[in-house]
XYZ file of C-alpha atoms in Angstrom:
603
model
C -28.976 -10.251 65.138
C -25.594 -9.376 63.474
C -22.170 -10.179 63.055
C -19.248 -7.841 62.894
C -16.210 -9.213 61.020
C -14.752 -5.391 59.901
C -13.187 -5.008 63.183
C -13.386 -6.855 66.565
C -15.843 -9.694 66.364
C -18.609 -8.722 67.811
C -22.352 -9.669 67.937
C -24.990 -7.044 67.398
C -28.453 -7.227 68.860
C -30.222 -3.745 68.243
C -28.113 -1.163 69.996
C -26.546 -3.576 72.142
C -22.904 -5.181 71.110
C -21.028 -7.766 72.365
C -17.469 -7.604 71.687
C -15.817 -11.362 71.927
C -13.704 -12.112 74.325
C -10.673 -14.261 72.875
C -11.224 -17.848 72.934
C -11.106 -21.161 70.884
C -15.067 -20.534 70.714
C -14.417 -17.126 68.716
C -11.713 -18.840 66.707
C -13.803 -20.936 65.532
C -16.884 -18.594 64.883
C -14.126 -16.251 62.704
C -13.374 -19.277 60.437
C -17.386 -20.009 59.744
C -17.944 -16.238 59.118
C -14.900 -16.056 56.510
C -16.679 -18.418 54.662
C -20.191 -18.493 55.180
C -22.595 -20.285 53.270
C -19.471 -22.526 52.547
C -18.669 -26.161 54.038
C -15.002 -25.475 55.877
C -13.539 -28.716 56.901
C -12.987 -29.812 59.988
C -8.921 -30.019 59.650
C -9.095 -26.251 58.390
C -11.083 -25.040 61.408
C -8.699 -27.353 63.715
C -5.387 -25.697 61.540
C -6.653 -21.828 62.897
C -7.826 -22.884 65.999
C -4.564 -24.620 67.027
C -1.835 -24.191 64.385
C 0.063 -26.652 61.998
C 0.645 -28.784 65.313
C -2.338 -29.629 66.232
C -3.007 -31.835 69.605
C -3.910 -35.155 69.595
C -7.455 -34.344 70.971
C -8.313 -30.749 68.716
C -11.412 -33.079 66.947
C -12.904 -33.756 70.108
C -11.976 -29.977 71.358
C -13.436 -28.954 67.973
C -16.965 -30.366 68.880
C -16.902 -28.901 72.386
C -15.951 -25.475 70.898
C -19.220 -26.024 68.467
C -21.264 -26.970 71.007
C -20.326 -23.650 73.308
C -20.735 -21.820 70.522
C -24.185 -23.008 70.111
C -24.538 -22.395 74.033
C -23.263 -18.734 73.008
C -25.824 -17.947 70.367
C -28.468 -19.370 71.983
C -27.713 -17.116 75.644
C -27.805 -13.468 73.032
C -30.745 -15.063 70.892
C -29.220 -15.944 67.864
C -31.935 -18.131 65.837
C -31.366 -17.126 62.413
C -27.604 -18.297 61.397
C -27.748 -21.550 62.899
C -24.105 -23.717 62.657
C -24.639 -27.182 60.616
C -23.013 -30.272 61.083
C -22.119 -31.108 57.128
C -19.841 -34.032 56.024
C -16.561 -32.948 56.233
C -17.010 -29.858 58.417
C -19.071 -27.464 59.397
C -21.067 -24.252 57.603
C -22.653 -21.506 59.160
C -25.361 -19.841 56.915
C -25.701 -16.048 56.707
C -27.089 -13.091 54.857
C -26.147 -8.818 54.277
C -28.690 -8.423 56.863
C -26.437 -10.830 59.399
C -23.126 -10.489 58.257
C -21.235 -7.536 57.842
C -18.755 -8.977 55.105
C -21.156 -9.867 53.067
C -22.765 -6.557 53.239
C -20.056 -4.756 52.174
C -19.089 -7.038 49.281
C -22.905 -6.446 48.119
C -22.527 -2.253 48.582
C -19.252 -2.746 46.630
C -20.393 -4.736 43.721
C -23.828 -2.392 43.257
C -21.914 1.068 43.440
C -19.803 -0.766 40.300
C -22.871 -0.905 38.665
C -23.441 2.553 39.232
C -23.131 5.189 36.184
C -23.071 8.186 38.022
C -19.884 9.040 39.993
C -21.964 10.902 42.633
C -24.203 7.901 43.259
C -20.924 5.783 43.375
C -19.281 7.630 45.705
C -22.291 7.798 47.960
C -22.423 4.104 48.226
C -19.114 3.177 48.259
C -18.690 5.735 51.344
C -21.962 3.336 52.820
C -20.078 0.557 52.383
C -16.786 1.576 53.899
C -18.643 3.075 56.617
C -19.094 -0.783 57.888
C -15.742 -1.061 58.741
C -15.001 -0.482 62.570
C -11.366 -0.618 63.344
C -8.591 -3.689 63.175
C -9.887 -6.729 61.503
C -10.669 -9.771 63.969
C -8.345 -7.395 66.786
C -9.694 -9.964 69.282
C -9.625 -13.639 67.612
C -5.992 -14.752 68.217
C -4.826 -17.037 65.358
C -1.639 -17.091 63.650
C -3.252 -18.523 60.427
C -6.157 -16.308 59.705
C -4.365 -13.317 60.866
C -1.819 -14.695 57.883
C -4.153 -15.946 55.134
C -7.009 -14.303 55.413
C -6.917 -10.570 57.371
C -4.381 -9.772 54.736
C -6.700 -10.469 51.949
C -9.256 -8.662 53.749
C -7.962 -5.701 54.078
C -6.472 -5.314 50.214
C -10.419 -5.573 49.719
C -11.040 -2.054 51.836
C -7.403 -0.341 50.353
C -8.861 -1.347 47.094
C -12.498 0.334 47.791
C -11.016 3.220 49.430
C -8.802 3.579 46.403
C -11.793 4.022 44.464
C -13.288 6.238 46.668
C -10.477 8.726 46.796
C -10.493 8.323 42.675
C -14.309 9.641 42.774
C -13.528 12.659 45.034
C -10.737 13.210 42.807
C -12.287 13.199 39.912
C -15.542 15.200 41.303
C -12.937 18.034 42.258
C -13.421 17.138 45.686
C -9.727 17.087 46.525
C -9.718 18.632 49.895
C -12.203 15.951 51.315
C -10.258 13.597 50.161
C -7.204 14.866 51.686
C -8.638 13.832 55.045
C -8.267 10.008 53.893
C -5.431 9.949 51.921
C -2.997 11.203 55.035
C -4.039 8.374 56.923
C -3.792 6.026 54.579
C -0.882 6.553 52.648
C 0.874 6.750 56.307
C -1.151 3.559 57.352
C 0.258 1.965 54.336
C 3.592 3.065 53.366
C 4.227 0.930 50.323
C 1.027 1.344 48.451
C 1.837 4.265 46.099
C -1.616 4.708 44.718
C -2.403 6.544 47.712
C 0.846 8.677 47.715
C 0.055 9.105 44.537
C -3.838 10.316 45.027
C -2.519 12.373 48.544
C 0.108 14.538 46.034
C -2.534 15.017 43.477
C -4.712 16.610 46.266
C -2.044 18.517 47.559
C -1.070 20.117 44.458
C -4.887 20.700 43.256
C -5.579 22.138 46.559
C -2.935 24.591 46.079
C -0.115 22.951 48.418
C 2.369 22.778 45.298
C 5.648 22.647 48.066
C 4.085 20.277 50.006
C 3.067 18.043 47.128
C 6.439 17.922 46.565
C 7.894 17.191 49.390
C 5.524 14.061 49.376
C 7.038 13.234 46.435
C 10.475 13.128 47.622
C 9.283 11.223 51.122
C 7.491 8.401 48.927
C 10.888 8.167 46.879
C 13.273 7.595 49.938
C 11.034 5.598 51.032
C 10.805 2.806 48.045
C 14.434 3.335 47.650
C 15.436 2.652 51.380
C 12.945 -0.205 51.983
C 12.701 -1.708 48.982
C 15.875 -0.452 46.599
C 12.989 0.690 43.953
C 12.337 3.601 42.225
C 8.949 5.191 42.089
C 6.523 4.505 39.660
C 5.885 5.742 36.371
C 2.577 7.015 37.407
C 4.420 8.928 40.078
C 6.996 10.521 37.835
C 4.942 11.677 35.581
C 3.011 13.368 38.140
C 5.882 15.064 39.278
C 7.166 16.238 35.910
C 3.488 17.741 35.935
C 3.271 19.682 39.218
C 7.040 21.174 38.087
C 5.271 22.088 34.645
C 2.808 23.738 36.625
C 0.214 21.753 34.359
C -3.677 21.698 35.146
C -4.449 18.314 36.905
C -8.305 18.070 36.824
C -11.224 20.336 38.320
C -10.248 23.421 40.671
C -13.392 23.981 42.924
C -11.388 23.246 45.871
C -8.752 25.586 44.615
C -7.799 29.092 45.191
C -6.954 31.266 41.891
C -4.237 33.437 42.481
C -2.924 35.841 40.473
C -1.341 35.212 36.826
C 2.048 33.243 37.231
C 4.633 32.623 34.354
C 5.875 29.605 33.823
C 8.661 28.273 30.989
C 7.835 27.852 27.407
C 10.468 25.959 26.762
C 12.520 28.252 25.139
C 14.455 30.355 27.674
C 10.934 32.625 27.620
C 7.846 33.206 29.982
C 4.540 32.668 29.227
C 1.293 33.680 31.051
C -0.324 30.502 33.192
C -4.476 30.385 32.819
C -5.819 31.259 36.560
C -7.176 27.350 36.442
C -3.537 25.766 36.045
C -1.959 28.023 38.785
C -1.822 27.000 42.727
C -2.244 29.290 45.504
C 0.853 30.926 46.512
C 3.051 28.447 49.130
C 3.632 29.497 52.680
C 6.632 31.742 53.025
C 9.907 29.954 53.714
C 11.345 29.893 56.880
C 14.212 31.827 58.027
C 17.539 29.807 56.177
C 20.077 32.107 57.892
C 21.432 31.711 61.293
C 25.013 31.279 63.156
C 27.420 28.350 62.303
C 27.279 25.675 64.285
C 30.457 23.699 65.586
C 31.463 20.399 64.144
C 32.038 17.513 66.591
C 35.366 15.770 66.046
C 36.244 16.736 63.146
C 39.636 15.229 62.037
C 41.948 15.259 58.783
C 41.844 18.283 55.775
C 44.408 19.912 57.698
C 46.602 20.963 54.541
C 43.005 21.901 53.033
C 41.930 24.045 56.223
C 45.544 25.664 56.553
C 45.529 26.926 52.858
C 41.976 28.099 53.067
C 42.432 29.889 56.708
C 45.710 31.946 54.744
C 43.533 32.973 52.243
C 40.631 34.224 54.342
C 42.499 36.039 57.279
C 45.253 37.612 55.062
C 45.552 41.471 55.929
C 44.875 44.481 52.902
C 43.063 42.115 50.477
C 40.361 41.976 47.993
C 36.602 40.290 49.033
C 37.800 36.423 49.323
C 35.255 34.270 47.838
C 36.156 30.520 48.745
C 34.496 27.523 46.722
C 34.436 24.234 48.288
C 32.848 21.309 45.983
C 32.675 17.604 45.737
C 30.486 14.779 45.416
C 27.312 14.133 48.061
C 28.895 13.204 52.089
C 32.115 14.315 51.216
C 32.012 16.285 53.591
C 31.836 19.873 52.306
C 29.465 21.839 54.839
C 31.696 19.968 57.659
C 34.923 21.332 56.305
C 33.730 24.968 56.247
C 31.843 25.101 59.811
C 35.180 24.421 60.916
C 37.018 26.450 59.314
C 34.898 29.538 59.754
C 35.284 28.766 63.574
C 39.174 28.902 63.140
C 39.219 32.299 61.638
C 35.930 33.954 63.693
C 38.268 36.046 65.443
C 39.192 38.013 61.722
C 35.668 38.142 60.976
C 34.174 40.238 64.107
C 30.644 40.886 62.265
C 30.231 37.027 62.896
C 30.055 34.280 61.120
C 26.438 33.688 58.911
C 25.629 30.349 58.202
C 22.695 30.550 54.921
C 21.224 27.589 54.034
C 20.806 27.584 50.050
C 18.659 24.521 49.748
C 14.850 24.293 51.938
C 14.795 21.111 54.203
C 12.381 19.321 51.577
C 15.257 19.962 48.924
C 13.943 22.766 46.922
C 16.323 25.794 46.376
C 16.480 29.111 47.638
C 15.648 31.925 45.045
C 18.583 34.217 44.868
C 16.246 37.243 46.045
C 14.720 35.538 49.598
C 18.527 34.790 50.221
C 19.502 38.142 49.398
C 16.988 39.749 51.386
C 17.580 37.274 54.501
C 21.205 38.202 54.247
C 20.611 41.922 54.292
C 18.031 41.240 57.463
C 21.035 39.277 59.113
C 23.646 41.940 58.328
C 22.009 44.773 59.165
C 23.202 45.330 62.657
C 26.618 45.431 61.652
C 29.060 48.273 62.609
C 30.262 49.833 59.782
C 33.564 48.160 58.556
C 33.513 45.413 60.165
C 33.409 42.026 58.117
C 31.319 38.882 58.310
C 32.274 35.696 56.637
C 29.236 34.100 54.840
C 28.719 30.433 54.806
C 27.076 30.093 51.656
C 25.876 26.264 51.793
C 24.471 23.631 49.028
C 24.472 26.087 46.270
C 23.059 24.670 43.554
C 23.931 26.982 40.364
C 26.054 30.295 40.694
C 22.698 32.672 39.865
C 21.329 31.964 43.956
C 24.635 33.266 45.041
C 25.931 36.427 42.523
C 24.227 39.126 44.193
C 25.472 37.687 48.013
C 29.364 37.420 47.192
C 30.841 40.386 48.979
C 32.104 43.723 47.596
C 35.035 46.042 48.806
C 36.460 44.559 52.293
C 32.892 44.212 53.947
C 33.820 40.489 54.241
C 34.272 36.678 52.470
C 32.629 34.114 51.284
C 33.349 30.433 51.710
C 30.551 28.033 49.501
C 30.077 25.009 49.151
C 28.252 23.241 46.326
C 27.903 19.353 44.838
C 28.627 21.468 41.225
C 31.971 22.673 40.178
C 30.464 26.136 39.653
C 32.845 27.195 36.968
C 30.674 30.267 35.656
C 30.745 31.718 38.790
C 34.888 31.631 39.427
C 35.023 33.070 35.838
C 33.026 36.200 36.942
C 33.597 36.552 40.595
C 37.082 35.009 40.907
C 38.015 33.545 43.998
C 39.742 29.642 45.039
C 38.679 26.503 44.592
C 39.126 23.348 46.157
C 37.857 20.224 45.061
C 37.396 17.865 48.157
C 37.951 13.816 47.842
C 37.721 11.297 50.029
C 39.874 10.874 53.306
C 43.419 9.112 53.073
C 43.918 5.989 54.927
C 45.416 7.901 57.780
C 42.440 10.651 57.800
C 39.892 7.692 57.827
C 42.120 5.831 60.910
C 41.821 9.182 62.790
C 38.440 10.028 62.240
C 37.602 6.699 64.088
C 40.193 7.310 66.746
C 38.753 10.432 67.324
C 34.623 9.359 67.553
C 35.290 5.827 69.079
C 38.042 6.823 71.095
C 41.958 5.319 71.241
C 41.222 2.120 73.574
C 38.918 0.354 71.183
C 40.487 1.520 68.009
C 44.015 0.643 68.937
C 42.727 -2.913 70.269
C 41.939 -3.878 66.649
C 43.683 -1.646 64.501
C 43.829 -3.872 61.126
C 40.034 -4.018 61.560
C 39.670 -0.352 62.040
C 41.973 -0.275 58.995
C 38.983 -3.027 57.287
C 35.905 -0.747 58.065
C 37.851 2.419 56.475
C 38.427 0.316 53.625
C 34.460 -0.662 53.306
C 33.072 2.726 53.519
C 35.435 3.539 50.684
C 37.229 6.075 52.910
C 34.098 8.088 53.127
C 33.134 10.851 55.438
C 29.811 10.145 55.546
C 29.912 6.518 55.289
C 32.751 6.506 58.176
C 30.253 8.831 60.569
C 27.793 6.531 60.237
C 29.598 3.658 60.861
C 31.188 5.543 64.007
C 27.861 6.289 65.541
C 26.516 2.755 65.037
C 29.618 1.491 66.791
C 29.485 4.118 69.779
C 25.803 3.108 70.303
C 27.246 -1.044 70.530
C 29.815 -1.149 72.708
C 30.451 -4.670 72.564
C 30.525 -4.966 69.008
C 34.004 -5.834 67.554
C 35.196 -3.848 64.549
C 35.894 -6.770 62.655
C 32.727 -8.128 62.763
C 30.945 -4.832 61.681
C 33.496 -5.371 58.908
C 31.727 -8.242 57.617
C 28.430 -7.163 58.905
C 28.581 -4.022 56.434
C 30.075 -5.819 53.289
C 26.984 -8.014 53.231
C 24.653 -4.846 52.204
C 26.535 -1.545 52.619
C 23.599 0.619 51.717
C 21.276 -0.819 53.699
C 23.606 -0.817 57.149
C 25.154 2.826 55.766
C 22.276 4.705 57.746
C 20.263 5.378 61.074
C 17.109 4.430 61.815
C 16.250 7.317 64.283
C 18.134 10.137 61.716
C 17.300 8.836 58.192
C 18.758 11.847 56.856
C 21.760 10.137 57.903
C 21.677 7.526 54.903
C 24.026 7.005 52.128
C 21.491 5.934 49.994
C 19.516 8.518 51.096
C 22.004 11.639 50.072
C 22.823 10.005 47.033
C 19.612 9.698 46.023
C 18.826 13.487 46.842
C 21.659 13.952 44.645
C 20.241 12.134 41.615
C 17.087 13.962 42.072
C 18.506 17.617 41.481
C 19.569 16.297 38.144
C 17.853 16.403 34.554
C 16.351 12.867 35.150
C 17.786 12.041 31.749
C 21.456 12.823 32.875
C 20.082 10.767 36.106
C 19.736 7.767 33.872
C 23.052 8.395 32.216
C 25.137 7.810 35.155
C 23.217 4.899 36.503
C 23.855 3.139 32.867
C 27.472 3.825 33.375
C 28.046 3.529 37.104
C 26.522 0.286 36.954
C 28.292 -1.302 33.868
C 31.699 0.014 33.188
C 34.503 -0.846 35.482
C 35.422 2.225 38.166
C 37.943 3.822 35.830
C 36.954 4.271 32.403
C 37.466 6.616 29.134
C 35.159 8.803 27.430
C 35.416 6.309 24.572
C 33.992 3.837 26.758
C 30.846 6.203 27.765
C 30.356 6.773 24.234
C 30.270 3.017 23.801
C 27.501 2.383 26.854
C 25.690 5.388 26.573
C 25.083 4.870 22.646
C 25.710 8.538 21.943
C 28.589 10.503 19.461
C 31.435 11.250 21.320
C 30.376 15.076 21.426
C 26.957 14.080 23.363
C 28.827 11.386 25.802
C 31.684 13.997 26.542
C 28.879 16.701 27.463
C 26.947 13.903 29.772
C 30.321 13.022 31.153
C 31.444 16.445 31.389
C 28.308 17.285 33.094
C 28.436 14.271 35.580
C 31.882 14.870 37.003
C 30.459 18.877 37.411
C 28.068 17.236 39.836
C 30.456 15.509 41.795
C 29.175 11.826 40.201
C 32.175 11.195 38.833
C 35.946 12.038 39.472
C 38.798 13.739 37.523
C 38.167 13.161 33.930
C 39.411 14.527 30.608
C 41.951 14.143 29.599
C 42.752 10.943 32.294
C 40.532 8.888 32.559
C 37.072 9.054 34.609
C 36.132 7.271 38.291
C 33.235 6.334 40.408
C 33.646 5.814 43.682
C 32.469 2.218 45.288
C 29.476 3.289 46.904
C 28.347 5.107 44.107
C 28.733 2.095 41.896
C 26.691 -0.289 44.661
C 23.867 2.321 44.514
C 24.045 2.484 40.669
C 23.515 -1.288 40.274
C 21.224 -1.738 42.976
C 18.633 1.223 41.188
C 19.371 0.867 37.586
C 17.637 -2.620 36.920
C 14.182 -0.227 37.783
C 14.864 2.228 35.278
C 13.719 0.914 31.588
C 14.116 4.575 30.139
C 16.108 4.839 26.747
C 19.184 7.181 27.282
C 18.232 10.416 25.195
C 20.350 13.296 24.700
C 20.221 15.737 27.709
């Protein structure tokens, strides 16, 4: 006879099992088993069978429940793990042949003293083998499933842990793949197992996708717990982008010889063992431009750019729009190609310069896309490009347009100065909305009836997204799903944690935290750490004098971090006025700096 505590309770008599129904009875058997071969008292067992408020009659009830359990052992033959009557409480007596839990602490502690990782792994699979699905599923009790399922269940994460470290380490990583998706999705939070599930990934030749775990573990401690990832983690990912050899590569495929950076601005050869097998090819990034729903305010913006794109005899127009993350870039120039479609009858292209799990496009599978797109054209006629979330001017040289075959209108995070030098072309540099943009952005998404009936709050939640696109969509789609909600209490509402409430939970693409994150990510971590030092502790305008003082650098090195920054779009204006950081970049600063410990090093 058996018990089964690794899953339903359940009593095991040869091949036949008796699942528990739920019941004081099975309470009470769940509290013995938890601790066998130990007295529990009698105000314990009471405490899970009935909670902290316990009737006046639970000691009598507790005897009756002994005594059917008793009843219950005796009807499916249970001689051998008898319940005692002990001062104090009670004890029931069992042994790795009766009780599961003990079992599996005994497989556990002899595969630790096992040398050999093979024999290790072999055991430790025996012993996670006993577990059979949700712990104690059936015995309903607020206490143990509080005090003591937890604690049970960091003792199989733990063991599995270990597991997954053997099949690692054996060069096993495609076996252990199978675990690691389930857990790391079973358990969000515990990042050895993102950690183990990227390693496996990136040793079984899934370099993209290793990454994209990466960034999904990231968002993840920063939206749920305002955390960056651990140092473990990081380094990790600085070694997949180094291309560096992780362990043994049975379960990989060599590919031919790749080149990787020395360093230096050269190549050098990668050994067969330290390359991955080629990723998947991307999908298709070009496609038609998509119309933007209510879009309100940059009409002086949109009226200068639409003269400079439909004006007749020209030159190739090449348009750059930049600014800082949700400020609303790719917005601006959907609609705008839509207001000028009619000079560009080729059609409008939309390319997409970043993949969806943030790496960028090499200039040649744009190119080639582009040419794919364009080659149906009739001769002469022009198509306007939409050349979005560039991230350096190399993806985009060989795609600006030549003669009068058509325009260009791109929008980027980075100033993209080197490319204006070479190509030409117009720049504007968006900011946030005005006061009166802001107002009619939420006129226009929540409509003139409930805008107009509290207009000073509408004026309040402008204010506390700091006037910003994204922040204000958000905020606008929150309020159209809540009908009843009053602006000025969503006012309030968001000032208590406005990264937290800046996103949606069914779109969490559609975070603030989330895109600024994304942002930080593209940079040289080390100029990632710079602006979180200053975001977070100089006031929102400040002098390069004052960056030299925070960042502990000579004024050359702070004015190229600086410099740098406000390229990205982290900062605004700058030499030779002062520098600014907008409000929600300054909450996110001081809400993720605290996690970074990293000395600020010139970049």
């Amino acid at each position: 006879m058996r018990f089964q505590l690794l899953g339903p309770l359940s009593i095991t008599d040869g091949s036949d099992t008796v699942v528990l129904q739920p019941s004081k009875p099975t309470i009470l058997l769940a509290s013995l088993l938890l601790h066998a071969n130990s007295v529990v008292s009698a105000d314990y067992l009471q405490r899970t069978m009935w909670g902290e408020e316990q009737p006046a009659t639970s000691r009598a009830a507790l005897q009756t429940c002994v005594l059917r359990l008793r009843r219950l052992f005796t009807k499916h033959g249970v001689t051998e793990t008898p319940i005692e009557a002990v001062p104090g409480g009670y004890r029931i007596t069992a042994g790795p042949r009766h009780l599961d839990l003990i079992g599996f602490r005994e497989e556990v502690r002899r595969a630790e003293e096992t040398a050999d990782p093979e024999s290790e792994l072999h055991v430790l699979k025996g012993a996670l083998s006993l577990w059979e699905g949700s712990v104690l599923a059936n015995v309903r009790s607020d206490v143990l499933h509080r005090d003591e399922v937890p604690r049970l269940v960091e003792e199989r994460l733990r063991t599995l842990e270990r597991a997954c470290d053997l099949k690692l380490r054996l060069g096993r990583c495609g076996e252990a793949l199978v675990e690691l998706w389930s857990a790391s999705r079973a358990h969000p939070g515990h990042e050895r197992f993102r950690e183990q599930l990227i390693e496996a990934l990136y040793r079984t030749g899934r370099q993209t996708e290793a990454l994209a775990e990466y960034r999904l573990v990231k968002d993840y401690l920063h939206d749920e717990l305002g955390v960056d990832p651990s140092p473990a983690l990081r380094r990790l990912e600085m070694a997949i982008l180094r291309g560096e050899d992780l362990g043994p590569a049975e379960d990989r495929q060599p590919a031919g010889p790749a080149y990787v950076s020395n360093g230096g601005g050269g190549q050098q050869e990668q050994s067969p063992a330290a390359t991955a097998a080629p990723a998947p090819a991307p999908k298709a990034m070009v496609g038609p431009v998509a119309t933007v729903h209510s879009f309100t305010g940059r009409a002086a913006e949109c009226a200068a750019l639409r003269e400079r794109l439909t004006a007749p005899g020209q030159d190739p127009v090449t348009l750059l729009v930049s600014g800082a993350p949700g400020i609303g870039k790719t917005a601006l120039a959907r609609h705008l190609a839509h207001q000028v479609k009619d000079a560009f009858p080729a059609g409008l292209f939309m390319v997409r310069m970043v993949a969806p799990d943030g790496t960028p496009r090499s200039p040649e599978d744009a190119a080639a896309e582009v040419s794919a797109a364009l080659r149906e054209r009739v001769s002469g006629e022009r198509a306007l490009l939409l050349l979005d979330d560039v991230v350096d001017a190399e993806q985009v040289r060989q795609l600006l347009p030549a003669g009068t075959e058509g325009a260009a209108v791109v929008t980027s995070r980075r100033g993209l100065a080197g490319l204006v030098a070479t190509h030409g072309g117009w720049v504007l540099r968006l900011g946030t909305f005005s006061e009166e943009e802001s107002y009619a952005l939420l006129l226009a998404v929540l409509g003139a009836e409930r805008v107009e009936a509290e207009p000073e709050a509408a004026r309040s939640l402008a204010e506390a997204c700091g006037h910003h696109p994204l922040a204000l969509r958000i905020m606008s789609a929150r309020l159209l799903t809540r009908p009843a909600l009053r602006l000025a209490d969503s006012v309030s509402w968001l000032a208590e944690d406005p990264l937290a409430r800046l996103s949606l939970a069914d779109s969490p693409e559609l975070s603030v935290h989330r895109v600024l994150g994304g942002a930080l990510d593209r940079l040289d971590p080390r100029l990632a750490d710079a602006f979180l030092k200053v975001a977070a502790q100089i006031p929102d305008h400040f002098t390069a004098e004052d960056g030299v003082r925070v960042l502990g650098m000579s004024p050359a090195e702070a004015d190229d971090v600086l410099d740098r920054l406000a390229d990205a779009g982290l900062l605004e204006e700058g030499p030779p006025g002062p520098y600014r950081v907008h409000e929600l970049l300054r909450v996110y600063a001081r809400r993720t700096a605290p996690y970074r410990s990293r000395p600020i090093q010139k970049v």
